[in-house]
């Protein structure tokens, strides 16, 4: 019997998806790709499928289906299209672990479906935990499913906790690079263009998370993600700006000891660890050299300029559907900014306004999250105009 881990990669054509396939390619004796999915990039999905020979592929955009099917049937690869196919395919018997590398709220339904089928999750799609963290973590517990973080900060916390799971956490420090506008004030950000906002100093990522990093919403979403992954209260989660992105995050235990996980910024490491935990596989990734970084620096985040971070704390403390609301608003405002419909500072302002206007649900069910997401998106769309 094969000992290879059988992986489904949702969003294989994106930044995390393609890096996951690099990890697979470097370890073909450890991993086997069973499912690949994309939204609309049919060409890359076809190329990946011919190379990695998954059992099944799903393309979200139905207009691209014929192209994918025509290219892959002769390779004996099954092809499906549409959102429902994604929800069904994650339940396939052969899959050991589902890596969720799709972007945004779209990750929620397939992740729930995968957990329901008892599949372990390697979670990159942080929006799923932001929208419905309590629902997802309770469901995972009841199904005996593990959620392994892919996000580098959460992987760092997780790596610090290995061997310490019985020890209470006093607090965690999530590090943030500060993005391209670190040190700038509100008046400096009035005329920011998308080209400037898409130019992240340390990480190459998809467009949505890159804008989220520039507004610091990404760190806000990560604070909420950490709350659910590690069962923490708001007061136990601190954000500290660390421009070099070498210390990926830290855990402080109740005896005052702090553990940190360090390394050069490269998502392939957290991706690989999420797939191989509790083992580590040898890699040829570039090694960290202390003399290249004689100074690692830390500073307070500027919550007055980067109000999205404060908004995320506010939503987390409010609970209920509040985080779902800000996530929905943020998906709309980031897209509007990328389409030149609003200015950079409008993103956070509209997100905050949407939270004020949206209905509050204290104990949301799955259906409440669906409704809340729709309502908040509509409110944000109306404000965008
Ligand atoms: P990308 O935009 O690069 O890739 C997104 C992937 O999801 C693509 O394969 C895309 O397909 C697919 N996709 C997009 N929309 C949908 C949809 N509605 N339904 C189904 N599939 C869809 O994103 P990233 O790889 O940067 O990010 C993915 C997730 O990982 C995000 O949640 C992000 O926050 C998180 N993350 C990313 C990091 C990074 O370094 N990039 C770091 C930490 C977390 P197509 O190509 O066809 O459009
Ligand atoms: Mg991160």
XYZ file of C-alpha atoms and ligand atoms in Angstrom:
434
model
C 0.000 0.000 0.000
C 1.219 3.457 -0.862
C 2.307 5.622 2.060
C 2.050 8.802 0.052
C -0.184 11.537 1.461
C -3.048 12.154 -0.955
C -3.748 15.838 -1.359
C -6.594 17.915 -2.780
C -5.470 21.461 -3.590
C -8.313 23.970 -3.817
C -7.032 26.991 -5.728
C -3.990 25.288 -7.265
C -3.414 28.102 -9.777
C -2.884 30.830 -7.150
C 0.155 31.922 -5.200
C -0.241 29.320 -2.424
C -1.511 26.677 -4.850
C 1.494 26.903 -7.167
C 3.913 26.911 -4.220
C 2.155 23.821 -2.848
C 2.805 22.091 -6.157
C 6.478 23.082 -5.884
C 6.555 21.378 -2.470
C 4.878 18.300 -3.974
C 7.290 18.219 -6.907
C 10.270 18.263 -4.569
C 8.803 15.339 -2.572
C 7.111 13.037 -5.037
C 7.789 10.063 -2.793
C 5.815 11.728 0.024
C 2.835 13.287 -1.748
C 0.332 12.461 -4.429
C -2.044 15.023 -5.929
C -5.603 13.700 -6.140
C -7.585 16.871 -6.901
C -6.703 20.261 -8.387
C -9.105 23.177 -8.715
C -9.111 26.697 -10.154
C -11.662 29.414 -10.741
C -10.907 30.603 -14.280
C -7.257 30.003 -15.167
C -7.940 27.011 -17.417
C -4.546 27.056 -19.140
C -2.543 26.735 -15.943
C -4.953 24.177 -14.500
C -4.522 22.041 -17.622
C -0.744 22.366 -17.524
C -0.638 21.417 -13.823
C -2.985 18.493 -14.399
C -0.928 17.010 -17.226
C 2.145 17.279 -15.026
C 0.753 16.022 -11.691
C -1.917 13.625 -13.026
C -4.667 14.176 -10.443
C -7.673 11.892 -10.447
C -10.070 14.836 -10.801
C -10.029 18.572 -11.541
C -12.669 21.237 -10.996
C -12.887 24.573 -12.791
C -15.216 27.087 -11.143
C -16.015 29.112 -14.251
C -18.425 27.002 -16.287
C -17.531 28.774 -19.545
C -14.024 27.273 -19.281
C -15.236 23.733 -18.724
C -15.137 22.527 -22.328
C -11.580 23.659 -22.781
C -10.477 21.797 -19.644
C -12.409 18.666 -20.523
C -11.114 18.605 -24.120
C -7.561 18.851 -22.858
C -7.770 16.314 -20.033
C -10.064 13.438 -20.997
C -7.300 11.786 -23.012
C -5.119 11.851 -19.900
C -7.813 9.944 -18.054
C -8.519 12.853 -15.686
C -12.090 13.500 -14.599
C -13.289 17.089 -14.995
C -16.139 18.972 -13.344
C -17.211 22.586 -13.101
C -19.053 24.938 -10.769
C -19.262 25.642 -7.070
C -21.254 22.513 -6.202
C -18.617 20.298 -7.790
C -16.031 21.782 -5.433
C -18.228 20.978 -2.446
C -18.708 17.374 -3.644
C -15.175 16.627 -4.724
C -13.533 17.318 -1.333
C -15.468 14.340 0.045
C -13.745 11.894 -2.345
C -12.715 8.783 -0.502
C -9.066 8.831 -1.569
C -8.241 12.273 -0.158
C -6.178 12.424 3.064
C -5.875 16.204 3.371
C -7.481 19.212 1.708
C -5.299 22.278 1.260
C -7.583 25.302 1.018
C -5.750 27.875 -1.095
C -8.746 29.579 -2.634
C -9.339 33.167 -1.759
C -12.125 34.721 0.300
C -15.569 33.667 1.507
C -15.712 31.091 -1.320
C -13.580 28.826 0.883
C -16.243 28.381 3.548
C -18.594 25.882 1.899
C -15.986 23.438 0.548
C -14.115 23.554 3.868
C -17.273 22.628 5.782
C -17.897 19.857 3.272
C -14.360 18.486 3.663
C -14.584 18.535 7.473
C -17.956 16.787 7.317
C -16.262 14.019 5.324
C -13.558 13.730 8.014
C -10.741 15.170 5.890
C -7.907 16.956 7.633
C -7.464 20.544 6.498
C -4.300 22.471 5.659
C -5.782 25.923 5.929
C -4.459 28.845 3.918
C -7.905 30.340 3.317
C -7.999 32.410 6.525
C -11.312 34.031 5.537
C -13.091 30.752 6.389
C -12.068 31.046 10.060
C -12.732 34.785 10.090
C -16.284 34.312 8.812
C -17.271 31.273 10.850
C -14.462 30.368 13.238
C -16.641 28.975 15.986
C -18.744 26.883 13.626
C -15.662 25.507 11.841
C -13.639 24.695 14.954
C -16.623 23.037 16.678
C -17.369 20.998 13.569
C -13.727 19.954 13.253
C -13.696 18.882 16.900
C -16.860 16.848 16.523
C -15.520 15.104 13.402
C -12.035 14.504 14.835
C -10.518 16.622 12.070
C -7.263 18.543 12.464
C -6.814 22.010 10.993
C -3.150 22.665 10.230
C -2.298 26.332 9.630
C -0.552 27.347 6.409
C -0.494 31.076 7.163
C 3.132 31.732 8.158
C 2.342 33.439 11.483
C -0.031 30.682 12.565
C 2.373 28.012 11.403
C 4.996 29.745 13.559
C 2.705 29.642 16.609
C 1.864 26.017 15.856
C 5.561 25.123 15.548
C 6.249 26.837 18.901
C 3.452 24.778 20.473
C 4.724 21.388 19.337
C 5.496 19.502 22.556
C 3.666 22.183 24.575
C 0.023 21.458 23.798
C -0.681 20.730 27.490
C 0.848 24.061 28.584
C -1.444 27.099 28.697
C -0.564 30.056 26.481
C -0.291 33.400 28.271
C -0.306 35.349 25.032
C 0.883 35.283 21.457
C 2.593 37.932 19.366
C 1.691 37.925 15.693
C 4.364 39.684 13.689
C 3.476 42.000 10.802
C 5.825 43.371 8.184
C 3.879 46.661 8.220
C 3.461 46.413 4.446
C 4.554 48.981 1.862
C 3.179 51.968 3.815
C 4.757 51.376 7.224
C 5.532 54.693 8.906
C 3.127 56.654 6.707
C 0.281 58.724 8.160
C -3.256 59.164 6.839
C -2.413 62.313 4.897
C 0.416 60.431 3.122
C -2.037 57.768 1.934
C -4.644 59.981 0.260
C -3.451 59.355 -3.313
C -2.054 55.830 -3.087
C -2.348 53.931 -6.385
C -2.973 50.218 -6.740
C 0.496 49.752 -8.221
C 1.988 51.155 -5.005
C -0.342 49.071 -2.827
C 0.418 45.879 -4.766
C 4.146 46.268 -4.169
C 4.730 44.305 -0.948
C 8.277 44.592 0.458
C 8.775 40.963 1.623
C 6.144 38.598 0.225
C 4.833 37.799 -3.259
C 1.179 36.890 -2.910
C -2.200 37.062 -4.637
C -3.730 40.511 -5.218
C -6.353 40.358 -2.473
C -4.002 39.461 0.389
C -1.416 41.949 -0.903
C -3.933 44.799 -0.611
C -5.001 43.404 2.777
C -1.353 43.616 3.854
C -1.104 47.236 2.709
C -4.211 48.212 4.730
C -3.226 45.866 7.610
C -6.585 44.125 7.274
C -4.546 40.989 6.667
C -3.179 41.214 10.207
C -6.682 41.900 11.503
C -7.969 38.769 9.764
C -4.999 36.851 11.174
C -5.782 37.994 14.730
C -9.268 36.490 14.334
C -7.817 33.383 12.657
C -5.472 32.941 15.648
C -8.306 33.304 18.148
C -10.077 30.298 16.645
C -7.058 28.158 15.804
C -5.538 28.435 19.268
C -8.612 29.112 21.438
C -7.483 32.554 22.647
C -9.157 35.677 24.001
C -8.680 39.049 22.328
C -6.477 40.225 25.230
C -4.088 37.309 24.579
C -3.301 38.341 20.991
C -0.825 41.153 20.332
C 0.408 42.418 16.976
C 3.967 43.627 16.700
C 5.445 45.173 13.567
C 8.673 43.474 12.471
C 9.740 44.860 9.082
C 12.311 42.146 8.285
C 9.714 39.289 8.365
C 12.230 36.880 9.896
C 10.535 36.182 13.239
C 7.260 34.713 12.005
C 5.443 34.923 15.371
C 5.941 34.154 19.064
C 4.230 32.385 21.966
C 4.573 33.486 25.588
C 3.858 30.770 28.146
C 2.637 31.273 31.734
C 6.177 31.074 33.142
C 7.106 34.101 30.998
C 9.185 32.118 28.522
C 8.792 33.229 24.905
C 9.328 30.892 21.943
C 9.685 32.250 18.425
C 9.884 30.577 15.034
C 12.277 32.159 12.551
C 13.430 31.810 8.996
C 13.581 33.557 5.666
C 10.151 34.534 4.336
C 9.133 31.607 2.124
C 5.615 30.160 2.205
C 6.853 26.765 1.037
C 8.049 25.973 4.560
C 4.694 26.486 6.348
C 2.907 24.781 3.437
C 5.163 21.751 3.754
C 4.897 21.592 7.555
C 1.083 21.680 7.345
C 1.292 18.659 5.041
C 3.916 16.677 6.957
C 3.230 17.458 10.655
C 4.520 16.067 12.987
C 7.465 15.295 10.711
C 9.844 17.648 8.952
C 11.115 16.876 5.477
C 14.565 17.934 4.354
C 14.518 20.878 1.953
C 17.013 22.823 -0.107
C 15.349 26.173 0.705
C 17.809 29.010 1.214
C 19.053 29.057 4.835
C 18.881 32.080 7.129
C 22.180 33.844 7.785
C 22.292 35.953 10.957
C 24.978 38.222 9.507
C 22.620 39.219 6.665
C 20.239 40.507 9.365
C 22.401 41.895 12.179
C 19.385 43.883 13.383
C 15.904 42.516 13.827
C 13.598 45.364 14.846
C 10.139 45.616 16.402
C 7.648 48.468 16.715
C 4.029 49.131 17.704
C 1.410 48.984 14.942
C -0.146 52.358 14.081
C -3.849 51.705 14.700
C -4.799 55.328 13.977
C -3.537 55.139 10.391
C -4.281 51.458 9.746
C -7.791 51.480 11.167
C -8.655 48.097 9.613
C -6.560 46.412 12.298
C -8.491 48.155 15.075
C -11.738 47.305 13.264
C -10.862 43.611 13.238
C -10.239 43.651 17.008
C -13.561 45.441 17.443
C -15.381 42.826 15.348
C -13.673 39.985 17.200
C -14.701 41.414 20.563
C -18.263 42.009 19.364
C -18.499 38.353 18.271
C -21.529 36.845 16.513
C -21.512 37.663 12.802
C -19.393 40.855 13.148
C -16.239 39.325 11.655
C -18.284 37.857 8.795
C -19.564 41.383 8.103
C -16.158 43.052 7.981
C -14.777 40.235 5.837
C -17.623 40.611 3.334
C -17.243 44.389 3.244
C -13.501 44.034 2.799
C -13.866 41.654 -0.163
C -16.072 44.258 -1.849
C -13.856 47.250 -1.028
C -10.592 45.569 -2.043
C -12.118 44.620 -5.386
C -13.483 48.158 -5.812
C -10.031 49.599 -5.075
C -8.428 47.219 -7.584
C -11.014 48.375 -10.153
C -10.209 52.053 -9.439
C -13.683 52.715 -8.031
C -12.572 53.894 -4.585
C -9.435 55.314 -2.978
C -7.074 53.449 -0.693
C -8.364 55.002 2.543
C -11.977 54.326 1.529
C -11.331 50.591 1.994
C -11.118 50.802 5.786
C -13.702 53.588 6.058
C -16.335 51.611 4.117
C -15.519 48.429 6.054
C -16.186 50.294 9.331
C -19.377 51.890 8.020
C -20.655 48.477 6.885
C -20.126 47.042 10.361
C -22.213 49.907 11.781
C -25.052 49.335 9.313
C -25.253 45.538 9.054
C -27.667 43.471 11.169
C -26.093 41.871 14.221
C -26.683 38.179 14.904
C -25.377 37.026 18.255
C -25.362 33.266 17.663
C -25.224 32.771 13.911
C -25.955 29.464 12.191
C -24.459 28.578 8.806
C -27.553 30.065 7.111
C -27.111 33.279 9.136
C -23.529 33.582 7.861
C -24.719 33.150 4.278
C -27.341 35.883 4.771
C -24.981 38.129 6.673
C -22.327 37.837 3.965
C -24.909 38.760 1.300
C -26.290 41.674 3.322
C -22.875 43.106 4.199
C -21.678 42.819 0.592
C -24.778 44.704 -0.558
C -24.278 47.457 2.036
C -20.651 47.864 0.972
C -21.576 47.816 -2.744
C -24.160 50.569 -2.113
C -21.608 52.727 -0.284
C -19.034 52.184 -3.050
C -21.748 53.468 -5.427
P -4.510 33.872 -5.344
O -5.438 34.942 -5.750
O -3.110 33.907 -5.833
O -5.132 32.451 -5.738
C -6.470 32.127 -5.457
C -6.803 30.752 -5.994
O -8.190 30.461 -5.745
C -6.639 30.610 -7.507
O -6.372 29.265 -7.810
C -8.023 30.994 -8.029
O -8.292 30.466 -9.317
C -8.916 30.364 -6.983
N -10.164 31.088 -6.773
C -10.355 32.432 -6.767
N -11.633 32.734 -6.515
C -12.290 31.563 -6.381
C -13.639 31.211 -6.147
N -14.610 32.138 -6.001
N -13.963 29.910 -6.066
C -13.030 28.963 -6.214
N -11.715 29.219 -6.434
C -11.361 30.510 -6.517
O -4.545 33.846 -3.738
P -3.366 33.440 -2.731
O -2.782 32.133 -3.131
O -2.511 34.589 -2.484
O -4.211 33.236 -1.381
C -5.048 32.114 -1.173
C -5.486 32.089 0.290
O -4.323 31.897 1.100
C -6.109 33.421 0.756
O -7.127 33.141 1.678
C -4.948 34.121 1.440
O -5.375 34.992 2.453
C -4.194 32.949 2.036
N -2.759 33.193 2.253
C -1.947 33.502 1.196
C -0.612 33.741 1.384
C 0.298 34.010 0.229
O 1.519 34.091 0.430
N -0.190 34.151 -0.976
C -0.022 33.717 2.739
C -0.946 33.341 3.765
C -2.266 33.103 3.516
P -7.861 31.280 -10.672
O -6.370 31.302 -10.685
O -8.440 30.477 -11.740
O -8.467 32.642 -10.519
Mg 0.245 35.639 7.193
